[in-house]
Short mmCIF file of C-alpha atoms in Angstrom, two decimals:
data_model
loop_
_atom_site.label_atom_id
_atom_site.label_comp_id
_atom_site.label_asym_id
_atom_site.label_seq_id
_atom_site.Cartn_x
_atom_site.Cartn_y
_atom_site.Cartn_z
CA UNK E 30 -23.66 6.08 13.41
CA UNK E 31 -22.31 5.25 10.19
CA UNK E 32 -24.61 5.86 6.92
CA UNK E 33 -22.97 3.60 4.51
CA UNK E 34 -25.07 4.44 1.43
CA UNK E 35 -23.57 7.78 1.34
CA UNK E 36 -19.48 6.63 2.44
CA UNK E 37 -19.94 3.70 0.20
CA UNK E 38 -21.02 2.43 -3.12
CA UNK E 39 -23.40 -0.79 -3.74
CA UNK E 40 -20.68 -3.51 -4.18
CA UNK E 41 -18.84 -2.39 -1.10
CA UNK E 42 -22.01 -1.66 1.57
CA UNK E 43 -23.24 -4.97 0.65
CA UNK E 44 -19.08 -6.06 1.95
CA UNK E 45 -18.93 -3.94 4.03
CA UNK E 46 -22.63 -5.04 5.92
CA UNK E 47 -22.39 -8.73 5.01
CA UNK E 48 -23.83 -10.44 7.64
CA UNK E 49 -22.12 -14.02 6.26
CA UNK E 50 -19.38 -15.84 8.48
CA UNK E 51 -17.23 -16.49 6.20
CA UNK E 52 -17.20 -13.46 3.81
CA UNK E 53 -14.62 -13.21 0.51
CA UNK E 54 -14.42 -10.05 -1.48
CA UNK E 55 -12.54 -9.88 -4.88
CA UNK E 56 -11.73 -6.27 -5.27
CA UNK E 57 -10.37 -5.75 -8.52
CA UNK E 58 -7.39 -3.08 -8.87
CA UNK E 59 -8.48 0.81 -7.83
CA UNK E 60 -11.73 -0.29 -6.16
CA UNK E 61 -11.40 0.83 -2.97
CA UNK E 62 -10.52 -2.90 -1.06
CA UNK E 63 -8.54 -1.19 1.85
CA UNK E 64 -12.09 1.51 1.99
CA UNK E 65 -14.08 -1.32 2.52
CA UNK E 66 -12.03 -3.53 4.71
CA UNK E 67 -11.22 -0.61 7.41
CA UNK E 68 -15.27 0.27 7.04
CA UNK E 69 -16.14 -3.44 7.52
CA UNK E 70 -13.68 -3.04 10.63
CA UNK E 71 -16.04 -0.42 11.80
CA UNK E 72 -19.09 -1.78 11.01
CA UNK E 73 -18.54 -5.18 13.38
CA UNK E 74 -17.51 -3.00 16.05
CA UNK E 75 -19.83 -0.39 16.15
CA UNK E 76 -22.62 -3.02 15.83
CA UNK E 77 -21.13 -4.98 18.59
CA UNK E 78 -20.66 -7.93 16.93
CA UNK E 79 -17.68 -8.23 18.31
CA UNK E 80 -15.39 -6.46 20.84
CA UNK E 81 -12.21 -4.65 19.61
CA UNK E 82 -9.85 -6.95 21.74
CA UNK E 83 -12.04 -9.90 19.57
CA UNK E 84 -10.96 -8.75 16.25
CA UNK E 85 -7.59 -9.15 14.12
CA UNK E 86 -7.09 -7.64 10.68
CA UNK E 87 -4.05 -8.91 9.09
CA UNK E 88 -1.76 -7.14 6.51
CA UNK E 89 1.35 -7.93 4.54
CA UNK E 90 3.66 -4.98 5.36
CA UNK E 91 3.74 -2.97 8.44
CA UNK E 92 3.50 0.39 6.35
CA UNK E 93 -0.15 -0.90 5.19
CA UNK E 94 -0.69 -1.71 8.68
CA UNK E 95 -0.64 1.57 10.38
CA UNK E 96 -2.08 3.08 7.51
CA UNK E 97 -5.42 0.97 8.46
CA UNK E 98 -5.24 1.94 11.99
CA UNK E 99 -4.97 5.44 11.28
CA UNK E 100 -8.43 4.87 9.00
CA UNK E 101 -10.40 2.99 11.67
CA UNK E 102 -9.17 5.86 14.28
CA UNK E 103 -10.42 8.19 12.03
CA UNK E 104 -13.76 6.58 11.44
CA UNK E 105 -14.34 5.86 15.39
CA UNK E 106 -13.58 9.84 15.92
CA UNK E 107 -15.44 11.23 12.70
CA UNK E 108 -18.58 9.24 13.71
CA UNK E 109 -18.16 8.96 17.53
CA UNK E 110 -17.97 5.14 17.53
CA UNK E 111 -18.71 3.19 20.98
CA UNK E 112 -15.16 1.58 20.43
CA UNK E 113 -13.27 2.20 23.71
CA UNK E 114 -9.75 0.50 22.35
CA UNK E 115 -8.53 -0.05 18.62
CA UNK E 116 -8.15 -3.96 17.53
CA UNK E 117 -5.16 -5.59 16.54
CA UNK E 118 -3.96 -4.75 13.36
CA UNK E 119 -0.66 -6.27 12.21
CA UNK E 120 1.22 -8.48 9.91
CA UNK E 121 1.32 -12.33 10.10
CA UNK E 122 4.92 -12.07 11.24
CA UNK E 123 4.33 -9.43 14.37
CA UNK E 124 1.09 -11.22 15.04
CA UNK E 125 3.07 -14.70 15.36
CA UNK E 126 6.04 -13.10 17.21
CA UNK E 127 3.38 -11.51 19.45
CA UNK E 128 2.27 -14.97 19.96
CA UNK E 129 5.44 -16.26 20.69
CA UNK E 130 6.50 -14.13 23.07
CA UNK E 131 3.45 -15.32 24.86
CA UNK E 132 3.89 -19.14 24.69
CA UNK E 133 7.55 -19.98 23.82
CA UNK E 134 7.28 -22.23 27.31
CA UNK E 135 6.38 -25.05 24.57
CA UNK E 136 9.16 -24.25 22.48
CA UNK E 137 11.88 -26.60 24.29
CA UNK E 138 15.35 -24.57 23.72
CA UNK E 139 14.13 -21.40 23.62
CA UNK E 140 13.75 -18.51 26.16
CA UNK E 141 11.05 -15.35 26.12
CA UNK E 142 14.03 -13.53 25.46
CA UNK E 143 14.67 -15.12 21.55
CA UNK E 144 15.90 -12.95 19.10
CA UNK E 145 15.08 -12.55 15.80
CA UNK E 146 17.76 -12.94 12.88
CA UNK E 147 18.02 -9.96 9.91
CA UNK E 148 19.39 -10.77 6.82
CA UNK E 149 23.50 -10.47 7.94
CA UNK E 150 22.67 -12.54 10.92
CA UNK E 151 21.09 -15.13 8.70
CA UNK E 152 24.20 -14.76 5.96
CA UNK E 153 26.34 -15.85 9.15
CA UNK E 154 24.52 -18.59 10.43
CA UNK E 155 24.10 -20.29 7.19
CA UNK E 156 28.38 -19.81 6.61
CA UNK E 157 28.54 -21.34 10.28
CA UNK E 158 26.25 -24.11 9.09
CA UNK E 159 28.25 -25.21 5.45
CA UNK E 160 31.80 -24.31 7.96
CA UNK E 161 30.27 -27.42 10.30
CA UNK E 162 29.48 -29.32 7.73
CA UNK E 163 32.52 -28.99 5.74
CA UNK E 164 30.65 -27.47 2.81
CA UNK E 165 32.23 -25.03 0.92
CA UNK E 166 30.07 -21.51 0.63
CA UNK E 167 31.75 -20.74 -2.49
CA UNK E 168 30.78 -24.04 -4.23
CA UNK E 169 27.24 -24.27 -6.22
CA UNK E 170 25.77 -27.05 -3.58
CA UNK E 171 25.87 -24.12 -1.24
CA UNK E 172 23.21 -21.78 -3.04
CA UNK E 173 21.17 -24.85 -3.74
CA UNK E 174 21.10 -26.23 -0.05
CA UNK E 175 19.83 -22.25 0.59
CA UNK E 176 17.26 -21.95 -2.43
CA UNK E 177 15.94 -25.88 -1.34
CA UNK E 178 15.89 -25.07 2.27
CA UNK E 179 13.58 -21.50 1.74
CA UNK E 180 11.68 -23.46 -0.21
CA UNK E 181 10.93 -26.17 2.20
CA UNK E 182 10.86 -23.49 4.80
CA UNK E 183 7.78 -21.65 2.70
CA UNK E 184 5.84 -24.75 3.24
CA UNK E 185 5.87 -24.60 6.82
CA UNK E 186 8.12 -27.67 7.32
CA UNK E 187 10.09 -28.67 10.37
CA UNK E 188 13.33 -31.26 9.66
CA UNK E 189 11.43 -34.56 10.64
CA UNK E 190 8.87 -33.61 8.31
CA UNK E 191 10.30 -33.18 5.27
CA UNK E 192 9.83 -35.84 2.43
CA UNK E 193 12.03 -37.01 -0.51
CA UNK E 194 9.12 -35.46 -2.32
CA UNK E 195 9.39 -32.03 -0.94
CA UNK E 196 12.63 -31.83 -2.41
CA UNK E 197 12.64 -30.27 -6.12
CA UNK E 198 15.89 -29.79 -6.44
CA UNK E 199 17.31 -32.64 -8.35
CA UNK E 200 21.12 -31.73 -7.31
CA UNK E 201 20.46 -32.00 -3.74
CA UNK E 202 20.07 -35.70 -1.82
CA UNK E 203 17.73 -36.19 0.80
CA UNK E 204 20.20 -36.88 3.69
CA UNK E 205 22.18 -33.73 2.48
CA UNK E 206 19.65 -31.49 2.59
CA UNK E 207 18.17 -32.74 6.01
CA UNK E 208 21.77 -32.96 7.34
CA UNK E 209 21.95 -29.20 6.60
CA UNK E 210 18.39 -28.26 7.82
CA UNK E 211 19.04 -29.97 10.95
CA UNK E 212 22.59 -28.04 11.58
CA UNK E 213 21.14 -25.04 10.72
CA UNK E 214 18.30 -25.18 13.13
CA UNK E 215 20.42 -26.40 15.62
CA UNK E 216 23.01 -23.36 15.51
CA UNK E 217 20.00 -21.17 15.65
CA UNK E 218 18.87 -22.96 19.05
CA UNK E 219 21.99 -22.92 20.43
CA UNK E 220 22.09 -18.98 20.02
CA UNK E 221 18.33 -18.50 21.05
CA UNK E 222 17.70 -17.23 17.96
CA UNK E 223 14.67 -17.76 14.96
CA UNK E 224 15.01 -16.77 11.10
CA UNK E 225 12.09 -14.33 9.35
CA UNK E 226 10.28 -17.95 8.26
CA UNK E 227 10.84 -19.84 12.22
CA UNK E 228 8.23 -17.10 13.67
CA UNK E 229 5.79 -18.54 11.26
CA UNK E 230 6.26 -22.16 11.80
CA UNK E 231 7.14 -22.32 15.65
CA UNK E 232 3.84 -20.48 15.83
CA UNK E 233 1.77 -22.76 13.79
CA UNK E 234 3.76 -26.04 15.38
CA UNK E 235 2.58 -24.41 19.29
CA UNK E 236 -1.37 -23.88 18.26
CA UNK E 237 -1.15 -26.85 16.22
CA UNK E 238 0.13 -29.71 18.83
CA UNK E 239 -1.20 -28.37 21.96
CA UNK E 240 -4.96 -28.21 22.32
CA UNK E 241 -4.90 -26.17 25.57
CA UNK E 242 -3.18 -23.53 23.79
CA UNK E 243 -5.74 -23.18 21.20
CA UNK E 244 -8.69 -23.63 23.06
CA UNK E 245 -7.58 -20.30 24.66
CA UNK E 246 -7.00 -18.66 21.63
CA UNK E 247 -10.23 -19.80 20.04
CA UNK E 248 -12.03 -17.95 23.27
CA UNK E 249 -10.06 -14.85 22.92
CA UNK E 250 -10.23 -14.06 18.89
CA UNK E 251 -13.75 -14.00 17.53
CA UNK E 252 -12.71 -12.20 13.84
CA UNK E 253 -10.49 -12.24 11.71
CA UNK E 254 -10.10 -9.94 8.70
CA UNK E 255 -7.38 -10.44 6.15
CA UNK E 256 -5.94 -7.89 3.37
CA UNK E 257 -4.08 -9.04 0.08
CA UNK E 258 -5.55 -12.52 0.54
CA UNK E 259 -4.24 -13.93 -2.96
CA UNK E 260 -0.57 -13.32 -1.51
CA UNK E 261 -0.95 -15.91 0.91
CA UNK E 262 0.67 -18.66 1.15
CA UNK E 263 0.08 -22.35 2.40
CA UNK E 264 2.07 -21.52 5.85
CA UNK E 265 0.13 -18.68 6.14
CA UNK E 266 -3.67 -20.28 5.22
CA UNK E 267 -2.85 -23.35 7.90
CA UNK E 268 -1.85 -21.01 10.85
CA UNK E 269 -5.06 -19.13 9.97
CA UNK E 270 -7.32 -22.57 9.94
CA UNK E 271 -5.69 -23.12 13.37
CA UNK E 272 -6.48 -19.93 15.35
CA UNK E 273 -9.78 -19.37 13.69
CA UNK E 274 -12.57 -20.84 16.17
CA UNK E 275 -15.75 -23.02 14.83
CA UNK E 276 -17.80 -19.96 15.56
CA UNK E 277 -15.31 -16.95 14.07
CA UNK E 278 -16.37 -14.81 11.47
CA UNK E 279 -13.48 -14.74 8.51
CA UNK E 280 -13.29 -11.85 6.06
CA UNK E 281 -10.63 -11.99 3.12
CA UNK E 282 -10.19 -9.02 1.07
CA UNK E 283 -7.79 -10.23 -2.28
CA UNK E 284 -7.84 -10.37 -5.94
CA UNK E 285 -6.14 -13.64 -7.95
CA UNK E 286 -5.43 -11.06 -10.95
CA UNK E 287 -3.23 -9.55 -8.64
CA UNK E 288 -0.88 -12.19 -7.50
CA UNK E 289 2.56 -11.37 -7.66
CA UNK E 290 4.65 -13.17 -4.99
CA UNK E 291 4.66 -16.82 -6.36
CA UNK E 292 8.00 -16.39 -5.58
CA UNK E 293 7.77 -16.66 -2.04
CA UNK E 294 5.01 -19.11 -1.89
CA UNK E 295 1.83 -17.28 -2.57
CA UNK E 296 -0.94 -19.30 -3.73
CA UNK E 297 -4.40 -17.49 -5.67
CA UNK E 298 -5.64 -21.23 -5.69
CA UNK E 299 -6.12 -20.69 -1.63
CA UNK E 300 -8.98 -17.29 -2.76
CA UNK E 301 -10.12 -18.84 -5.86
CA UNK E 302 -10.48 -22.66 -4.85
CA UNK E 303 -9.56 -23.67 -1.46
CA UNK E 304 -11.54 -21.29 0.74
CA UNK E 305 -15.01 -22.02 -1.26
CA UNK E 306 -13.91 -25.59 -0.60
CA UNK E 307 -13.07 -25.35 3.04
CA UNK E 308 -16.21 -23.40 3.57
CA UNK E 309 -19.60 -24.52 2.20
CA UNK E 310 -21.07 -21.17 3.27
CA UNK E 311 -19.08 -18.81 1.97
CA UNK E 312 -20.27 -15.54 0.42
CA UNK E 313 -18.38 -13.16 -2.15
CA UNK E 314 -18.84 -10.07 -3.10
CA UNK E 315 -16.68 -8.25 -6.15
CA UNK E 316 -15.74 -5.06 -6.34
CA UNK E 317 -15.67 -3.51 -9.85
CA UNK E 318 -16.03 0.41 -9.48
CA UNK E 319 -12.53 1.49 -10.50
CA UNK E 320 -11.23 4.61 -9.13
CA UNK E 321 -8.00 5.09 -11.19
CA UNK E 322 -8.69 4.36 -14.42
CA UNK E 323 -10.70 5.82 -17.64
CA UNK E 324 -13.00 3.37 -19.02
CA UNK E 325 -10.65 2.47 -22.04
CA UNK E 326 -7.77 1.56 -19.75
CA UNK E 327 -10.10 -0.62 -18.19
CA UNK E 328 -11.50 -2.21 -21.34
CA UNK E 329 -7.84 -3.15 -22.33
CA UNK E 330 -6.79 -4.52 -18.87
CA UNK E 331 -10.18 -6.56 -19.10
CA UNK E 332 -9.20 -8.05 -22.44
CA UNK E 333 -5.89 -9.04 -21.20
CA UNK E 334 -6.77 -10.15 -18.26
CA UNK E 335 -9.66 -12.38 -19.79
CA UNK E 336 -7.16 -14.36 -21.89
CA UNK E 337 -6.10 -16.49 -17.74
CA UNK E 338 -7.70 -19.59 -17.60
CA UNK E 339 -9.72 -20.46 -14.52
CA UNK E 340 -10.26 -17.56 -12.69
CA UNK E 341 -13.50 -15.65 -11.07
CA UNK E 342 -14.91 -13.44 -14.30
CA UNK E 343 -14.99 -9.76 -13.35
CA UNK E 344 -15.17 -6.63 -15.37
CA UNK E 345 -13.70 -3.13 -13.91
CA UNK E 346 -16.09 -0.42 -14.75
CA UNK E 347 -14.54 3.25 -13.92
CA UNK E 348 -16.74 5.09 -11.75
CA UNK E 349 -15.52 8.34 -13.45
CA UNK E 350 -17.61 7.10 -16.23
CA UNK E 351 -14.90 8.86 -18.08
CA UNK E 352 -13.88 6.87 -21.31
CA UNK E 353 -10.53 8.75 -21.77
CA UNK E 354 -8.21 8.69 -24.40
CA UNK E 355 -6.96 6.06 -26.81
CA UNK E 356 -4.27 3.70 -25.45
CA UNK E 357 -0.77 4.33 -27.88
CA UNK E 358 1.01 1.09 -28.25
CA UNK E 359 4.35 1.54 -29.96
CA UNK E 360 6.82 -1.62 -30.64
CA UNK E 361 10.54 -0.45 -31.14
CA UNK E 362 13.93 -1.67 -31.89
CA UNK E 363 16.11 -0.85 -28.86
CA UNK E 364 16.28 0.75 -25.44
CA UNK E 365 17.54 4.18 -27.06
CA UNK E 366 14.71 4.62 -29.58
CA UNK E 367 12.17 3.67 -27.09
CA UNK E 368 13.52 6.37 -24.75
CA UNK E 369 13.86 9.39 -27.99
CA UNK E 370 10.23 8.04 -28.74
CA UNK E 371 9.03 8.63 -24.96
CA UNK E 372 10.61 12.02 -24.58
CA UNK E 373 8.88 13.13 -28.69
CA UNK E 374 5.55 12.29 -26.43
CA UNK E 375 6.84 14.16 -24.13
CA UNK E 376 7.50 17.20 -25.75
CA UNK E 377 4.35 16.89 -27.96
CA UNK E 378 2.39 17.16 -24.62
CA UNK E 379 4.23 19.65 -23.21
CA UNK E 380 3.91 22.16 -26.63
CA UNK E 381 0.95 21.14 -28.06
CA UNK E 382 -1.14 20.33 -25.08
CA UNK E 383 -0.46 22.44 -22.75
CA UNK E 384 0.72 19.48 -19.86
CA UNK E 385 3.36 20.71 -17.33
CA UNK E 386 6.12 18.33 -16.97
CA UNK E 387 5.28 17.31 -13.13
CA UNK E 388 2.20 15.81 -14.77
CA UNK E 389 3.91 13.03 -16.50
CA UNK E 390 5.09 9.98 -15.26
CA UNK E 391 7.33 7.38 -17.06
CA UNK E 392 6.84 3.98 -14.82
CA UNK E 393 9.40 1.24 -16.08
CA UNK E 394 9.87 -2.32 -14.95
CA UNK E 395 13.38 -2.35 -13.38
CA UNK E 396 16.11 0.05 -12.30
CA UNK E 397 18.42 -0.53 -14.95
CA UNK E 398 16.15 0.70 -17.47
CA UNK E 399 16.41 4.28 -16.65
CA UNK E 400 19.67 4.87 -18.16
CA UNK E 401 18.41 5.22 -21.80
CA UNK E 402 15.59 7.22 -20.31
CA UNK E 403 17.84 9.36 -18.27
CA UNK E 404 20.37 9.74 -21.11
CA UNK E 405 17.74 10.57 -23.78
CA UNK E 406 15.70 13.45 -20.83
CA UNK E 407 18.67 15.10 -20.78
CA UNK E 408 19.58 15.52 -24.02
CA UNK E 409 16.46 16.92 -24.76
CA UNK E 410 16.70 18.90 -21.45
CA UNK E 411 13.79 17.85 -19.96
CA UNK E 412 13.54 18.27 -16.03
CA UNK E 413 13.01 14.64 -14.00
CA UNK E 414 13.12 12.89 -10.95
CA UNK E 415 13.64 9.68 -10.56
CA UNK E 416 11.40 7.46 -7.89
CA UNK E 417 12.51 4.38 -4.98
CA UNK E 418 15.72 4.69 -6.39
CA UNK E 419 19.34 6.82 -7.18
CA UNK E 420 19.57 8.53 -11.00
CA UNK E 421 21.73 6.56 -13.02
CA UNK E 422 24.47 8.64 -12.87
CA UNK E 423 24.66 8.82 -8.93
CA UNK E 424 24.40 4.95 -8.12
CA UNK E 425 27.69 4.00 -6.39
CA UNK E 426 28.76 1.23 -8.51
CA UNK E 427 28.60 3.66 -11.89
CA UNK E 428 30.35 6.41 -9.28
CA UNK E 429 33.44 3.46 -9.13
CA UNK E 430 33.63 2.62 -12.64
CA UNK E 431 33.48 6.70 -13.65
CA UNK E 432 36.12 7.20 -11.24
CA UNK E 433 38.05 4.50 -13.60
CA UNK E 434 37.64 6.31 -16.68
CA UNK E 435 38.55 9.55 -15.38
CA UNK E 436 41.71 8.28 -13.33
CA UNK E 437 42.63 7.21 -17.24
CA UNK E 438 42.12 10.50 -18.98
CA UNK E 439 43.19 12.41 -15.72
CA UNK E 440 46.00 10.91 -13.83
CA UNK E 441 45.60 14.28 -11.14
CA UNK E 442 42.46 13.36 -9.89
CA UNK E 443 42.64 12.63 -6.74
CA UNK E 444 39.22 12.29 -5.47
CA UNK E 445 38.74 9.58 -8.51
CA UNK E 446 42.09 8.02 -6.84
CA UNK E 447 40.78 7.68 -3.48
CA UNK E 448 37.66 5.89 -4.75
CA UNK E 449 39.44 3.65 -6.67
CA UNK E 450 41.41 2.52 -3.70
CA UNK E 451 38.28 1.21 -2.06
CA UNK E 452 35.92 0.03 -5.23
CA UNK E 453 37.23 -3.15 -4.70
CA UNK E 454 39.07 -3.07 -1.10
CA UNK E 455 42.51 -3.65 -1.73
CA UNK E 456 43.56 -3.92 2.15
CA UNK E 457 44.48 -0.70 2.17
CA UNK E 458 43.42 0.61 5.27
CA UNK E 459 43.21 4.23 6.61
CA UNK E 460 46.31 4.83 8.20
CA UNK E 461 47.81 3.80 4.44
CA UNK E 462 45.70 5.80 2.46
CA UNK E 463 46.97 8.76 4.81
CA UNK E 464 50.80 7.98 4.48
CA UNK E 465 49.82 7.85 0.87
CA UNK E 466 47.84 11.33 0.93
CA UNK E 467 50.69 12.71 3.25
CA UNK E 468 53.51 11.78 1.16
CA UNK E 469 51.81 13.36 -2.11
CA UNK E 470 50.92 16.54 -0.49
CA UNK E 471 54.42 17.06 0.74
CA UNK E 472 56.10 15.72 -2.66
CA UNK E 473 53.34 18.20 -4.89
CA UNK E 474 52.56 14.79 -6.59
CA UNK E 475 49.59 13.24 -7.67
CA UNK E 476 47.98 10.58 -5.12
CA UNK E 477 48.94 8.02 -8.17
CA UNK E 478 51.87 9.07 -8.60
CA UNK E 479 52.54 8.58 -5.09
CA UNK E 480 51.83 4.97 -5.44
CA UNK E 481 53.19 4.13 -9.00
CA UNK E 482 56.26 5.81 -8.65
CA UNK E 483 56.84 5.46 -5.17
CA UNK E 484 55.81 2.21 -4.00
CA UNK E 485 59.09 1.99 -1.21
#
C-alpha cells in the first residue's frame, strides 16, 4: 500500500487522505496540485471507497488528461494497487459527448450518429445562417450576432431561454439575435450536427429535464474529482450539480490567482464563493510548498498577488528553502533597447558566470514580440530557439512581404515571383502559372518579365 508521509508532504496527505465529501484544495502555482489529485485518485480506490467504474476526474485539455492516466497507472503498478480497471478520466467535452452518444434518444432531431462541427464547419454554418437571413457576413452586425451568440452560448442557454437581459450587446435587438440563434440551431439540426458549446448544453438540458435519466446516472457515478477548478465556468458548475448524486464525494483541485479564461466564461467566484455556499460542509486544504521557485520569487509574487481584493489569503513558501537571487526590474524606452538590454544580461552570464546559453530562457507575452529579440540575438550572435511558434524571419506572412522587397531590388527572382503570385491569390491557377513558367524558360526571361512584358 501507499505510505503517503514519505510520497507526500503535510498540506497534500492531509488532501490527498481527506475523508470530507465535499473536499476543495487551493494549490497555489508549483505545488504539486496534479501530485495530489492523481494520489487522491489512488487513495479512494485503493481504500475502496469507491470502485474505478464509480469515479470521474475531469480535466480541461485532453493532453492533461492522459498525462493523469499515465500517473494513476503508474501508481496502481508501482504499489500493486487492487484496481482491476482505470476510471474515467476526461474533459467536460468528451465526458458530455460520451454521454450523448448514450442518450441522444431525448434529443428530438438528432441521431446516435451526430457529428461534431470544427472550426471551418462552424465558419460555414454561421455564413449559411446570415445567407438565410439576408444578413450580410461582411457587415459589422455579423461579428456582433457571433460575439452575442458565444456569449449566450457560454451561459448554457437554449433559444427559448434567452432574456432581453442576457443580451449585452447594445447593437443587437432581441428579436434579431433570437431570429439568428434560432436559424442557426436549426441548420445545425437539419445536418445532424452540434457546435464545440451544443455538447455541453444538450448534455446538461437531457440530465436536467428527465429524472429517469439522472436517477441512473446518480447510481452509476459515486466521485467526482475536478482539475483547474477556477477555469470553470457557469455551464460547466450546473452540469456538474446535475450528475453529482446527494451521496457523491466532490473533490476540486483550482487556484482563483490563477484564472485566466474569463474570456470564455470562467468564473473564480464558483471556487472562492459559490461552492462554500452550495455546500455547508465543505473542507479546504491549501497547498503552499512551491516547487519552482526560490523564496524571493515567491515573496514578490506574494506581494503582488496580495494587492486582489477578496480572495482566499495564501503565502507560497519554496520547499527548496532556497532564497535565490535578487529579482532585476529594468523599465525601458522601446522594444529595441529592451531586447540590447536582455542580450548585455545575456552575455554578462554567459562571460562572467559561467551559464551556458541552453540555460537561459527569455519568456515574452506574445509572438510578435520576438522580432526585436530575434533581431538584437543575432546581432550579437547569440545561438536561440524559439518555442510554440516559427522565428520571425520564417513566418509565412513576413516570407510574402520579403518576397516583395526582393522582387523590387531583384526583378530575376523567380522563386520571390512565384510567391508573390499567390500572397494574395490573384486567380491565377496552376495551369497559368505553368504557361507563365513555360513561356519564360523558353524566352530566357525573367518569370516577371514574362508577365509585364508579355501579357498577350
Amino acid at each position: 500500500m501507499i505510505d503517503y508521509k514519505t510520497c507526500l508532504n503535510k498540506q497534500q496527505e492531509q488532501a490527498v487522505t481527506s475523508t470530507a465529501q465535499h473536499l476543495r484544495i487551493i494549490a497555489g502555482a508549483g505545488t504539486g496540485k496534479t501530485r495530489a489529485l492523481t494520489y487522491r485518485i489512488a487513495f479512494l480506490l485503493s481504500e475502496r471507497i469507491v470502485l474505478p467504474s464509480q469515479l470521474v476526474a475531469i480535466t480541461f485539455t485532453n493532453k492533461v488528461a492522459n498525462e493523469m492516466k499515465e500517473r494513476v497507472q503508474s501508481l496502481t503498478e508501482q504499489y500493486n494497487l487492487p484496481i482491476d480497471r482505470m476510471p474515467l478520466i476526461t474533459t467536460y467535452h468528451s465526458f458530455c459527448l460520451r454521454f450523448l452518444r448514450k442518450e441522444i434518444s431525448y434529443l428530438p432531431g438528432f441521431t446516435k450518429n451526430f457529428t461534431i462541427a470544427d472550426d471551418d464547419d462552424q465558419k460555414k454554418y454561421l455564413k449559411m445562417t446570415a445567407e438565410a437571413l439576408k444578413i450580410n457576413v461582411k457587415a459589422d452586425i455579423f461579428e456582433h450576432l457571433k460575439y452575442a451568440l458565444w456569449n449566450i452560448k457560454c451561459l448554457g442557454l437554449l433559444p427559448n431561454e434567452v432574456s432581453e437581459k442576457d443580451i449585452e450587446d447594445p447593437i443587437l435587438s432581441y428579436n434579431s439575435f433570437i431570429n439568428f440563434y434560432s436559424k442557426y440551431q436549426e441548420i445545425l439540426k437539419k445536418n445532424n450536427t452540434m457546435d464545440f458549446d451544443d455538447i455541453l448544453i444538450f448534455a446538461y438540458y437531457i440530465i436536467k429535464n428527465n429524472p429517469n435519466v439522472k436517477q441512473r446516472y446518480h447510481n452509476k457515478y459515486k466521485a467526482f474529482l475536478v482539475d483547474e477548478y477556477q477555469d470553470t465556468n457557469n455551464l460547466q458548475y450546473k452540469l456538474l450539480r446535475e450528475f453529482l448524486s446527494p451521496d457523491a464525494l466532490l473533490t476540486v483541485v483550482g487556484d482563483p490567482d490563477q484564472t485566466i479564461y474569463t474570456w470564455r466564461g470562467a468564473d473564480a467566484k464558483l471556487i472562492s464563493h459559490v461552492l462554500p455556499k452550495d455546500f455547508k460542509d465543505l473542507v479546504t486544504v491549501i497547498l503552499n510548498a512551491n516547487y519552482r521557485s526560490t523564496q524571493t520569487i515567491l515573496n514578490t509574487a506574494n506581494i503582488l498577488i496580495n494587492n486582489n481584493t477578496d480572495r482566499d489569503k495564501k503565502n507560497l513558501l519554496a520547499a527548496s528553502g532556497l532564497v535565490g537571487e535578487d529579482i532585476d526590474f529594468k523599465i525601458l524606452q522601446s522594444q529595441d533597447l529592451e531586447a540590447k538590454y536582455i542580450v548585455s544580461q545575456i552575455k554578462d552570464s554567459v562571460y562572467r558566470r559561467n551559464r551556458k546559453y541552453n540555460e537561459i530562457s527569455i519568456i515574452y507575452r506574445s509572438n510578435y514580440l520576438s522580432r526585436a529579440l530575434e533581431m538584437a540575438l543575432a546581432q550579437a550572435r547569440i545561438p536561440y530557439k524559439i518555442y510554440g511558434g516559427f522565428r520571425f524571419y520564417d513566418r509565412a506572412s513576413i516570407k510574402d512581404a520579403l518576397a516583395y522587397l526582393r522582387v523590387l531590388i531583384n526583378p530575376e527572382d523567380n522563386a520571390s515571383t512565384l510567391r508573390i503570385l499567390q500572397a494574395p491569390t490573384r486567380k491565377i491557377g496552376p495551369m497559368s502559372l505553368a504557361n507563365i513558367v513555360s513561356f519564360a524558360d523558353q524566352n530566357q526571361i525573367s518569370y516577371l518579365e514574362a508577365i509585364v512584358n508579355h501579357i498577350d
